[in-house]
XYZ file of C-alpha atoms in Angstrom:
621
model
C 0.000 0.000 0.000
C 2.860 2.480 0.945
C 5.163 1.489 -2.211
C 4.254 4.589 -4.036
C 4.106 7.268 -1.573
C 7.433 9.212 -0.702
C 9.062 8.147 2.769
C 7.746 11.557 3.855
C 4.235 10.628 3.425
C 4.953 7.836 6.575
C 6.211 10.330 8.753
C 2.814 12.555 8.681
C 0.298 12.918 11.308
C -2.381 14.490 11.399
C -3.039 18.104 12.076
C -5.314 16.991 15.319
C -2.268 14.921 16.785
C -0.332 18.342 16.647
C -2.916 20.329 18.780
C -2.770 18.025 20.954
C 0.529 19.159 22.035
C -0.375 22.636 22.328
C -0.812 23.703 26.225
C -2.478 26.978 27.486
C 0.033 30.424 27.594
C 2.439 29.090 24.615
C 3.689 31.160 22.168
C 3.293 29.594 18.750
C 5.595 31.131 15.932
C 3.608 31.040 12.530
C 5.599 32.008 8.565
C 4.297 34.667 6.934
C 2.134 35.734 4.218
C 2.688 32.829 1.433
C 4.798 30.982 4.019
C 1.878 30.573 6.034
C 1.242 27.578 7.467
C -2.420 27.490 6.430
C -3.741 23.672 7.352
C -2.012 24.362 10.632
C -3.049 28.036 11.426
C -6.692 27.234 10.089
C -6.942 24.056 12.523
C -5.555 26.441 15.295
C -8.383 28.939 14.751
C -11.265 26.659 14.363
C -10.588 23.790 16.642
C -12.978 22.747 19.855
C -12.263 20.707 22.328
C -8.523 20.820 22.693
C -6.883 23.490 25.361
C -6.433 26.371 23.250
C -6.341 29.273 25.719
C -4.747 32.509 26.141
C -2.708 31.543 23.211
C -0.236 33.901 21.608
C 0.718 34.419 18.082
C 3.775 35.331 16.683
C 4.102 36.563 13.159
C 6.194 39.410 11.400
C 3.862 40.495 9.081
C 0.174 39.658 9.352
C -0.932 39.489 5.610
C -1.888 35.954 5.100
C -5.316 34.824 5.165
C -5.643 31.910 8.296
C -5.705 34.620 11.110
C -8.534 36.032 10.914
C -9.994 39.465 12.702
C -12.810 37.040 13.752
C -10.806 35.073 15.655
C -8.728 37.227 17.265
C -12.117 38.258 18.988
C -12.491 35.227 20.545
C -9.910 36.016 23.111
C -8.242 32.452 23.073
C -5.430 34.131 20.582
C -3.621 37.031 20.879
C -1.760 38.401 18.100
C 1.728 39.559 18.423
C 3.620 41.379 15.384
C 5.802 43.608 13.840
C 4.220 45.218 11.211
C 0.644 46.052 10.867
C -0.455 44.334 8.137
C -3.925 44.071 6.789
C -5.241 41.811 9.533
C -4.049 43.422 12.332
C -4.099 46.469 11.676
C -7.700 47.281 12.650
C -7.133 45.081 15.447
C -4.148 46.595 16.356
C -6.122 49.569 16.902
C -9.118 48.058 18.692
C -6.368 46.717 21.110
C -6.910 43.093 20.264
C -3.108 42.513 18.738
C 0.198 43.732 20.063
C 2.377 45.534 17.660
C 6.078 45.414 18.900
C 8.095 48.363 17.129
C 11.143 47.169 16.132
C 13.360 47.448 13.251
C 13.221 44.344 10.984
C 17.054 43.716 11.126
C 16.938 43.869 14.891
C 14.284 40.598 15.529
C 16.437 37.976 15.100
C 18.448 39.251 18.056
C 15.124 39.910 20.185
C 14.826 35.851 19.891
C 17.995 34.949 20.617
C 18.155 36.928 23.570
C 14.749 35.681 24.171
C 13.026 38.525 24.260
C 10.535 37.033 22.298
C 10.225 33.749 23.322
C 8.859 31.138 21.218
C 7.740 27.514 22.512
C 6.195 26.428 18.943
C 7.402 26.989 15.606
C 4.959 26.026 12.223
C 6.527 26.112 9.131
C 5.635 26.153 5.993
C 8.462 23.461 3.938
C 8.122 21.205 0.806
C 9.080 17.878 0.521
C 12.413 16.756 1.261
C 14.749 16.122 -1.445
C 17.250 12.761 -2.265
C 19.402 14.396 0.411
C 16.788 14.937 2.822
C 16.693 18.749 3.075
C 13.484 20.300 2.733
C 13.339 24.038 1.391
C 11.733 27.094 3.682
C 9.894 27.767 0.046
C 8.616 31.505 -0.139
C 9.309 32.879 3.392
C 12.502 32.317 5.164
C 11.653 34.527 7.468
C 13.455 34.205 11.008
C 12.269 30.683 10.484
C 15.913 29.174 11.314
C 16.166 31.366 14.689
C 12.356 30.396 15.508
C 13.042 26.442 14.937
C 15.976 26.978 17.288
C 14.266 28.169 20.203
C 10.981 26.364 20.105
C 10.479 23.239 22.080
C 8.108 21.528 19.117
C 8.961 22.364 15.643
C 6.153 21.410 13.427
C 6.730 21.306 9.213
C 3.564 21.761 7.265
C 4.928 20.414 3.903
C 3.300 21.657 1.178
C 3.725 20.663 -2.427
C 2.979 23.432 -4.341
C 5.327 26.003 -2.908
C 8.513 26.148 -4.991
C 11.726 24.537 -3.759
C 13.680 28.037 -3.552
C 17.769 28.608 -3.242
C 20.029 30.389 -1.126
C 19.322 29.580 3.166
C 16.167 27.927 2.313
C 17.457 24.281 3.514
C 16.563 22.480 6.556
C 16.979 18.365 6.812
C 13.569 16.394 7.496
C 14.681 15.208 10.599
C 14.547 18.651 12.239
C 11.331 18.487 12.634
C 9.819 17.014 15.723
C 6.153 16.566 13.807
C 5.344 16.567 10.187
C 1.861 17.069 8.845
C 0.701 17.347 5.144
C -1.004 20.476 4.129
C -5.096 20.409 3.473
C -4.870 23.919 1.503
C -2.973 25.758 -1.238
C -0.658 28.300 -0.640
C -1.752 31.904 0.198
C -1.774 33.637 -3.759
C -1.711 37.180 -3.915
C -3.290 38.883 -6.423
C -2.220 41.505 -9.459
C -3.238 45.358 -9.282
C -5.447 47.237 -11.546
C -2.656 49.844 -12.582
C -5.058 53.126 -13.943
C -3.142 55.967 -16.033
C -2.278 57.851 -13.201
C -0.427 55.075 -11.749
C 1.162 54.674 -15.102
C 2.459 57.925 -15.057
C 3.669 57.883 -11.940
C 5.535 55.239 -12.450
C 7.140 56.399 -15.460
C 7.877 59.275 -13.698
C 9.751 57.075 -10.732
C 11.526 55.363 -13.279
C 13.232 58.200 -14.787
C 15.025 59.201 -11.817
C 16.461 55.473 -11.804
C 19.885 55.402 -13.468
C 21.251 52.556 -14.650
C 23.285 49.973 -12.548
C 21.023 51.054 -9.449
C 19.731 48.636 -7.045
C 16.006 48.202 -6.072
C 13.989 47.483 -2.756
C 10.696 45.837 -4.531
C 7.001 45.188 -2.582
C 3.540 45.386 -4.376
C 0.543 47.643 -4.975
C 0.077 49.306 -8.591
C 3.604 52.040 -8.629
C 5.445 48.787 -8.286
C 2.973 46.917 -10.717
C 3.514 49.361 -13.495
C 7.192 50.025 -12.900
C 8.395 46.863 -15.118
C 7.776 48.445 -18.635
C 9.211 52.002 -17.604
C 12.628 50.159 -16.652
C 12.392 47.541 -18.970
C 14.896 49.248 -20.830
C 17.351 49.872 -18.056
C 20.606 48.008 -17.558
C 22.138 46.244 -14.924
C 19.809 46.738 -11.782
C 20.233 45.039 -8.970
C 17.865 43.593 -6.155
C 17.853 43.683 -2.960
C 13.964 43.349 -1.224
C 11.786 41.980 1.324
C 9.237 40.415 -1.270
C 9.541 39.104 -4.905
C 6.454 39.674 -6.660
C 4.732 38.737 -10.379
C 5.924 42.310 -11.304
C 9.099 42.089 -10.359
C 9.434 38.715 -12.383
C 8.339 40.279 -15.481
C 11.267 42.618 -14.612
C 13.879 40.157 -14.115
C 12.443 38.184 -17.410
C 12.894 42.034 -19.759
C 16.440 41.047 -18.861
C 17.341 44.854 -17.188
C 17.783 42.985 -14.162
C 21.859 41.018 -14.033
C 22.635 41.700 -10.795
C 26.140 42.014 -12.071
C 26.970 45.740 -9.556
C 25.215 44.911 -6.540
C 27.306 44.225 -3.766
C 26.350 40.726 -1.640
C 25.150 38.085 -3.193
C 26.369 39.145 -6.489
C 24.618 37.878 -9.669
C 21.401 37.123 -7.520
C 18.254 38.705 -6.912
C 18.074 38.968 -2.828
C 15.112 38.731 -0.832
C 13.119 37.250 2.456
C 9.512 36.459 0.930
C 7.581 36.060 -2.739
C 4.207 37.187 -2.468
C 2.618 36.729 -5.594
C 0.562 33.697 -8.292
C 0.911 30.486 -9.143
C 3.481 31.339 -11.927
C 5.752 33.486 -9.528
C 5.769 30.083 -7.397
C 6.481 28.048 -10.762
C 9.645 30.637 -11.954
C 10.732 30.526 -8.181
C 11.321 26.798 -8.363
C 14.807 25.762 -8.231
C 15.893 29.266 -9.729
C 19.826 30.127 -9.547
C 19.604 33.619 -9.632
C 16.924 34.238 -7.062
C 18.240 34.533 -3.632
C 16.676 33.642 -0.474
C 18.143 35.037 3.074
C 17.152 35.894 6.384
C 15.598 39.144 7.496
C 18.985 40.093 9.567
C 21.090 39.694 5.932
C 17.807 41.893 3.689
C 16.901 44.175 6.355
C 20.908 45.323 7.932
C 21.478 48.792 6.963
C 24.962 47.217 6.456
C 24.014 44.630 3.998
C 21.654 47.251 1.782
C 24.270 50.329 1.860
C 26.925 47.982 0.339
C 25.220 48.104 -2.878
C 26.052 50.977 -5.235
C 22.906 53.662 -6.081
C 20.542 51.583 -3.609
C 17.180 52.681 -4.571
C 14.453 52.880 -2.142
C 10.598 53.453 -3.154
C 7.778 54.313 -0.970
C 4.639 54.248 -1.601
C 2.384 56.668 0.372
C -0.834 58.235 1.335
C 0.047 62.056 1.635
C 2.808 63.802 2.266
C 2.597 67.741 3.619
C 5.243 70.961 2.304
C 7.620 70.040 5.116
C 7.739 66.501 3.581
C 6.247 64.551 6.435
C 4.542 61.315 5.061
C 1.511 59.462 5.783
C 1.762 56.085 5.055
C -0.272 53.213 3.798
C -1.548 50.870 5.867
C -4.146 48.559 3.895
C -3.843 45.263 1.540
C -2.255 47.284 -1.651
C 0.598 49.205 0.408
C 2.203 46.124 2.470
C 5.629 48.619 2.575
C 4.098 50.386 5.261
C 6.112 48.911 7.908
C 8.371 51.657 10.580
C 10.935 48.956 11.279
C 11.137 48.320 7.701
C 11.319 51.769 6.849
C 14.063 52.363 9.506
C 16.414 50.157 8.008
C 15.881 50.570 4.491
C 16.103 54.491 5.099
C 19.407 54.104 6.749
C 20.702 51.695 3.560
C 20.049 54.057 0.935
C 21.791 56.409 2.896
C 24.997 54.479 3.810
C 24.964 53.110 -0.289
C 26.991 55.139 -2.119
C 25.262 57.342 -4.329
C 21.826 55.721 -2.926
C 18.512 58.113 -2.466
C 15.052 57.638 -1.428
C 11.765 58.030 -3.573
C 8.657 58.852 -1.900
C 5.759 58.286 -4.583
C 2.092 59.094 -4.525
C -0.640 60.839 -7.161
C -1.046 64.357 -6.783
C -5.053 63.287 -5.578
C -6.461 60.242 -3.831
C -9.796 58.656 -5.274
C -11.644 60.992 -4.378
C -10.773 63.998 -5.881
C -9.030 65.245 -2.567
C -5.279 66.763 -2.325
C -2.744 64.086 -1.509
C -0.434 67.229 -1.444
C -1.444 69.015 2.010
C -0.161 72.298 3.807
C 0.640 70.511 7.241
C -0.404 66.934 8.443
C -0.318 67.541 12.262
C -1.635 64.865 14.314
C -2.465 62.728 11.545
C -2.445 58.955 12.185
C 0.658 56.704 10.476
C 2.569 59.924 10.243
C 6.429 59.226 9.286
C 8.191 62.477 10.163
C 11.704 61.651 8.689
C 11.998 64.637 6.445
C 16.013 64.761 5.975
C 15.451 61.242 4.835
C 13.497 61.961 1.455
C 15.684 62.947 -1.637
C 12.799 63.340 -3.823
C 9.122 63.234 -4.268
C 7.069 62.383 -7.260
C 3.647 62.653 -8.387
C 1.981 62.100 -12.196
C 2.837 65.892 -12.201
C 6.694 65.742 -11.650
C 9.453 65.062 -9.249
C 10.536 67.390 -6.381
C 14.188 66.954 -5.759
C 14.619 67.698 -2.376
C 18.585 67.109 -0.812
C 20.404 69.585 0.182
C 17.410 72.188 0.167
C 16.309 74.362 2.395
C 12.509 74.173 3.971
C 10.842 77.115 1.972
C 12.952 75.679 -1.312
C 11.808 71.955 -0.226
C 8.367 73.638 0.045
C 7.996 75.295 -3.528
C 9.372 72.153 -5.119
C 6.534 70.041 -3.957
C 4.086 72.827 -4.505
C 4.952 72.096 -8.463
C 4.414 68.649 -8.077
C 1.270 68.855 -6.560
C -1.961 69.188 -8.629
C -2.484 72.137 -10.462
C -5.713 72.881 -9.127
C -4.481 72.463 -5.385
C -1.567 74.850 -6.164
C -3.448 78.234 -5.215
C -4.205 77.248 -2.003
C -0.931 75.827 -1.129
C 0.578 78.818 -1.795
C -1.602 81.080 0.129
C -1.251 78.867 3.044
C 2.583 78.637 2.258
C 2.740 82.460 2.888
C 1.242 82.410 5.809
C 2.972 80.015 7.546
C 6.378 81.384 6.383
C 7.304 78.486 4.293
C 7.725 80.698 1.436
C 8.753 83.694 0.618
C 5.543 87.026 1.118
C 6.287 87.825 -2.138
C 6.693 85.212 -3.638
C 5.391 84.975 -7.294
C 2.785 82.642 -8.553
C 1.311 82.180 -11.964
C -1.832 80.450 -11.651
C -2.071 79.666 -15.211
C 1.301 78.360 -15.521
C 0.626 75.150 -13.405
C -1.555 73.850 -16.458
C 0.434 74.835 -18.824
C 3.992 73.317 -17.608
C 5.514 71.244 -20.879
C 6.125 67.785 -19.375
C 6.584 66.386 -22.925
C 9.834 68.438 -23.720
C 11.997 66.658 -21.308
C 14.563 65.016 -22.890
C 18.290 63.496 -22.405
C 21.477 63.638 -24.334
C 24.953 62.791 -23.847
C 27.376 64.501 -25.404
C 31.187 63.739 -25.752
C 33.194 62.745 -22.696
C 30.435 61.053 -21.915
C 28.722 64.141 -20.029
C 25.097 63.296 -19.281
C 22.605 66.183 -19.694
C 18.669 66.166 -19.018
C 16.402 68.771 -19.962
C 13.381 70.067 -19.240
C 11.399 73.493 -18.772
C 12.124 75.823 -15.861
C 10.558 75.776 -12.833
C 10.176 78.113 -9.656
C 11.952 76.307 -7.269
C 14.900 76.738 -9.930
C 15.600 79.934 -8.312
C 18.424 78.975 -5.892
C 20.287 77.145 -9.170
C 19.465 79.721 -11.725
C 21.254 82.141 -8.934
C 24.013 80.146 -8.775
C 24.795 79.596 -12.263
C 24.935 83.170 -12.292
C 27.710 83.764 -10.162
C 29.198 81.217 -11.857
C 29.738 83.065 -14.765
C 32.517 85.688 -15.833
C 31.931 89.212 -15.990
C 32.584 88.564 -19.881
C 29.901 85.744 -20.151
C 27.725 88.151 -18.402
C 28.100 91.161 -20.572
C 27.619 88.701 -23.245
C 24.000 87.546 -22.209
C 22.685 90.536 -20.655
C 24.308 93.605 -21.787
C 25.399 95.347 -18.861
C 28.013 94.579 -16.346
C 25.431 92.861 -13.820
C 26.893 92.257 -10.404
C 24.225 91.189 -8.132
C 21.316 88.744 -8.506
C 18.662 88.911 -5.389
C 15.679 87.329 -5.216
C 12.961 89.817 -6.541
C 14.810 89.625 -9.729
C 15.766 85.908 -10.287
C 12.115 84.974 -9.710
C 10.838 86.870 -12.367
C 13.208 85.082 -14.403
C 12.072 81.518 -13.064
C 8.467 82.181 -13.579
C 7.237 82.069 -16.871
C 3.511 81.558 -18.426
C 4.908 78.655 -20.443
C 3.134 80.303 -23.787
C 4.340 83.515 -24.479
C 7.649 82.908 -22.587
C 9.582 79.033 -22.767
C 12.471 78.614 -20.842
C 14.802 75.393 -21.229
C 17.197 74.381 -18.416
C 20.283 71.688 -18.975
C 20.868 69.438 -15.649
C 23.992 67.298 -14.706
C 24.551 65.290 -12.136
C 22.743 62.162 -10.327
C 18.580 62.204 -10.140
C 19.010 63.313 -6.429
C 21.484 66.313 -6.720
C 20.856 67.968 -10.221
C 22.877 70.952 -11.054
C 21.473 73.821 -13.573
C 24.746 74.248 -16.501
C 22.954 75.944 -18.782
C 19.489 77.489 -19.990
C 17.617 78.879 -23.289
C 14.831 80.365 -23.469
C 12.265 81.968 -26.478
C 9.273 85.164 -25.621
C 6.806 86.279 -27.672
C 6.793 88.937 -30.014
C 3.979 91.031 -29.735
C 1.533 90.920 -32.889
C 4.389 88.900 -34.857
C 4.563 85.542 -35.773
C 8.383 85.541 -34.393
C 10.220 84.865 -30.725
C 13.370 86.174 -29.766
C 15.894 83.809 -28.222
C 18.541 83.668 -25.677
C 21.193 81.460 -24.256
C 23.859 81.035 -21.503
C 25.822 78.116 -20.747
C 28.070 77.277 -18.159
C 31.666 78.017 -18.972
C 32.777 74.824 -18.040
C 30.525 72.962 -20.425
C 31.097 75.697 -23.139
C 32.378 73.270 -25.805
C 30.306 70.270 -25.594
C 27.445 71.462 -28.533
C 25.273 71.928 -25.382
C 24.229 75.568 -26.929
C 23.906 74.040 -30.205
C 21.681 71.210 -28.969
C 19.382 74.037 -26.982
C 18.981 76.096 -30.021
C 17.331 73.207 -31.856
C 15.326 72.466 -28.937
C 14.187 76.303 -29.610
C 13.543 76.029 -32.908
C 11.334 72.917 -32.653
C 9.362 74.435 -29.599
C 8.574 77.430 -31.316
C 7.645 76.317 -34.675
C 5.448 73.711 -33.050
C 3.758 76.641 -30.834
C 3.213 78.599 -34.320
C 6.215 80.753 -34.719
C 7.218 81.366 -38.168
C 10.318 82.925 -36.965
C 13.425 83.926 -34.469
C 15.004 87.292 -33.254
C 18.397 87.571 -31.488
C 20.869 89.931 -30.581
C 24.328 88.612 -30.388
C 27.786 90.784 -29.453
C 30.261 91.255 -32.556
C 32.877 89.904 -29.851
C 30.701 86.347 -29.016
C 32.264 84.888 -32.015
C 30.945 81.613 -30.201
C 27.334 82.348 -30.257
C 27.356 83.640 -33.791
C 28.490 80.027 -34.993
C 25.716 78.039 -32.968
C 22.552 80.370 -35.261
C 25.122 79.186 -38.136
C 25.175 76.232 -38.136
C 21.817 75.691 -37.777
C 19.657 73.943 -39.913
C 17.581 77.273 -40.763
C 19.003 80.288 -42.859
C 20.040 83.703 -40.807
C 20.019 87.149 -41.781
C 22.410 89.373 -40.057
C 22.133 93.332 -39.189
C 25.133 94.791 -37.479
C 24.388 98.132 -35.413
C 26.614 99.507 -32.538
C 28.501 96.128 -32.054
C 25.641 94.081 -32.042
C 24.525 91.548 -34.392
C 20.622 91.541 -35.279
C 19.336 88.157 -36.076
C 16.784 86.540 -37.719
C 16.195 83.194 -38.436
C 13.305 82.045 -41.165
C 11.240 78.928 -39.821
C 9.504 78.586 -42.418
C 12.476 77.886 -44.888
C 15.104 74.892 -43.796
C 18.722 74.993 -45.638
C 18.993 73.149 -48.349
């Protein structure tokens, strides 16, 4: 009768013999989320008859789907965890769970120490192999330090969980009782990603440079990242969950691995949340990586990757860049003593940064963009933390600025109908400047579609895009950069001084009858202004007259050259049949970029000055 089965099969009992061993005030540890022990956890909550009292629970994240709210009521279970996850967070708040703030990397040491003691372990394994190891499957977990502390170790084995590399093994006999599982594993299903998200998302992954290294989790940003880096190269991973999305990134092939730090050439992580096909790919797969929480979660362990890359998803975030976070099934990243230690990895990696990410509005309609959010609950107040911000409207690059520049940055990210009133309420509370200009108009009209990339020789990266308010503090910089020669050649006059009240009338523009064009070097974080062009309106002509300045350390590079095309495009598109410009006899320089353009230029000298104009309507043969 037994020829057929595996050995394993003989070893079972069933999940009623295991109960039995379960005495009042132990604390059982359970896996989480996929690695969830369901036949187990399930017999645990519905069972009469045994001694199941004043039972506690111990779980790191509570997003599986055996413990339920319901049960929890019944006061024979208590839930203790580290993260409030889906199920416990609502009873977390009625009082009915105990959340223990700690960071992630930190647990394993709690149970050691015993801290947290644990007289039960379940675990979620598959079937041993010829060797007699069994694999942890999707969730190592602290499974390893839990199995070493508890008096009964119990395996659930489970067939279809994947058999998963890295510190996944554990031999059969390890396990004091063995039981079969009744019940799939816990699948997690895909997100709905809506344009917005899209957008976003494309927006996130523009600021990600190639070779970075990513912290992954799920909800739609993550969802819709894959095709926006899908032409990236060389990322790295290094994150607490592998999802379906995530797959599909691995599988573009921008994912090698081949820059991280540890665990070089593999994709690192702790869990896989995810479908039947993520559990499929996950099977036996050399270049996905299972650890610990104390090797994915230590600061240590994330900051020795290069450009470490973390991504946060969250509800609202307020002008002195305090977060709200999520805290419901689509936002499991949510987590303080996750946050803690991936916060202080991106900042130890060299050249790392932090993304926080959210729409400009929630579902309904209201401003996820808000003036202050004092006293508001799951409030993450780690503003020096945050290198940038982005919304479907832009990105806010934040480091190195100062509150009231922080401030108008993530005014222009917010929606444009919610700008008004931020910066009325801005004013007031001193975050900006009294009079500081707005153009109401101007938030509709900002020209997302112009940004663009080059790179030019030396391999000198340049991004452009339009100019922007909160480009004050650069555009004033850039400035006093300059010679007194480059500024006598772009303005005239011998300027010396550049204050405020006149560099903001310079940064804000309508974005229709005046286009300015910035140049930007430097990594997505830190971005550095080198050079900027810009086109206004004639009045009652069909023509714009056009200006540059570049940097005198990039002077050379066919940056100027590259901006006048720009120009040329912009303005034909917006109806101009033609270009003005007054150039200095002496900017030999500036004379050659209108030459050797692709449009034909008639010249005018008068008092030193060279009068352009430049026919749009006619291209050079």
């Amino acid at each position: 009768m037994f020829k057929n089965k595996p050995s394993w099969k003989k070893k079972t009992v069933s999940p009623r013999d295991v109960l039995n061993k379960i005495d009042p005030g132990m604390n059982i540890f359970i896996g989480t989320g996929s690695a969830e022990p369901r036949t187990l956890v399930n017999c645990l909550m519905h069972a009469e008859g045994f001694r199941l009292q004043d039972l506690t629970l111990i779980q790191l994240v509570s997003f599986g789907d055996a413990i339920s709210y319901k049960a929890l009521q019944s006061k024979r279970y208590r839930l203790k965890t580290f993260f409030s996850g889906w199920v416990s967070a609502e009873a977390i708040s009625a009082g009915q769970v105990d959340l223990v703030p700690s960071r992630f990397s930190a647990i394993p040491l709690l149970m050691k120490k015993g801290q947290i003691p644990i007289d039960v372990a379940f675990i979620q394994i598959t079937p041993p192999n010829k060797a007699g190891y069994c694999s942890l499957g999707v969730g190592v977990d602290v499974a390893r330090r839990a199995m070493a502390q508890a008096d009964l170790v119990v395996g659930e084995i489970n067939q279809e969980i994947p058999f998963t590399l890295g510190d996944t093994f554990v031999p059969f006999d390890a396990f004091d009782m063995v039981i079969e599982s009744l019940d799939p594993p816990f699948y997690f299903p895909r997100f709905l990603v809506d344009p917005i998200f899209d957008k976003l998302a494309a927006n996130v992954a523009s600021v990600i440079e190639n070779g970075s290294c990513l912290a992954f989790t799920f909800g739609p940003i993550f969802e819709a990242l894959p095709k926006h880096l899908a032409n990236k190269k060389d990322l790295g991973i290094h994150t607490p969950f592998f999802t379906d999305a995530l797959m599909e990134l691995v599988e573009s092939g921008a994912v090698t691995n081949r820059k991280k730090g540890p665990f070089r050439g593999k994709s690192l992580t702790a869990y896989a949340l995810g479908s039947k096909k993520l559990m499929q790919f996950l099977d036996k797969n050399p270049i996905v990586e299972f650890q610990s929480i104390d090797k994915v979660f230590h600061p240590l362990e994330i900051g020795q990757n290069h450009r470490f890359v973390f991504i946060i998803p969250v509800r609202r975030v307020d002008l002195s860049c305090r977060v709200i976070l999520h805290n419901s099934k689509g936002h499991v990243t949510a987590g303080p003593g996750q946050m803690a230690d991936f916060f202080n990895g991106a900042e130890i990696s060299r050249g790392g940064y932090t993304i926080v990410a959210l729409p400009s509005r929630n579902r309904q309609g209201n401003p996820n963009i808000r003036l202050s959010s004092e006293n508001a609950p799951d409030l993450l107040s780690l503003p020096e933390s945050i290198d940038l911000v982005v919304t479907e409207q832009g990105i806010a690059h934040l480091r190195g600025k100062t509150i009231r520049e922080r401030a108008q940055a993530l005014i222009e990210i917010a929606h444009p109908g919610d700008r008004p009133r931020l910066v009325d309420g801005a004013k007031k509370a001193n975050l900006l400047y009294k009079d500081q200009i707005f153009l109401a108009d101007s938030a509709h009209f900002y020209p997302v579609d112009i940004e663009t990339r080059h790179t030019f020789k030396d391999k000198v990266d340049v991004r452009f895009r339009a100019i922007k308010p909160s480009d004050e503090d650069q555009m004033r910089r850039l400035f006093y950069r300059f010679s007194d020669k480059a500024i006598y050649y772009r303005y005239f006059s011998p300027i010396k001084t550049m204050p405020h009240e006149k560099i903001q009338e310079y940064v804000n523009v309508d974005y229709r009858d005046t286009l300015s064009v910035v140049a930007l070097v430097g990594d997505p974080e830190q971005q550095n202004i080198i050079a900027e062009a810009r086109f206004v309106k004639h009045q009652n002509k069909p023509l714009v007259d056009v200006a540059f300045v570049v940097d005198e350390a990039y002077q050379r590079y066919g940056i100027a050259t590259y901006l006048y095309q720009m120009l040329t495009k912009l303005a034909k598109e917006r109806g101009a049949q033609g270009m003005t410009a007054d150039v200095l006899a002496s900017n030999r320089a500036m004379l050659k970029v209108f030459e050797k353009g692709n449009f034909p230029v008639q010249a005018r000298m008068e008092q030193g000055i060279y009068e352009l104009t430049i026919d749009l309507s006619t291209p050079k043969n």
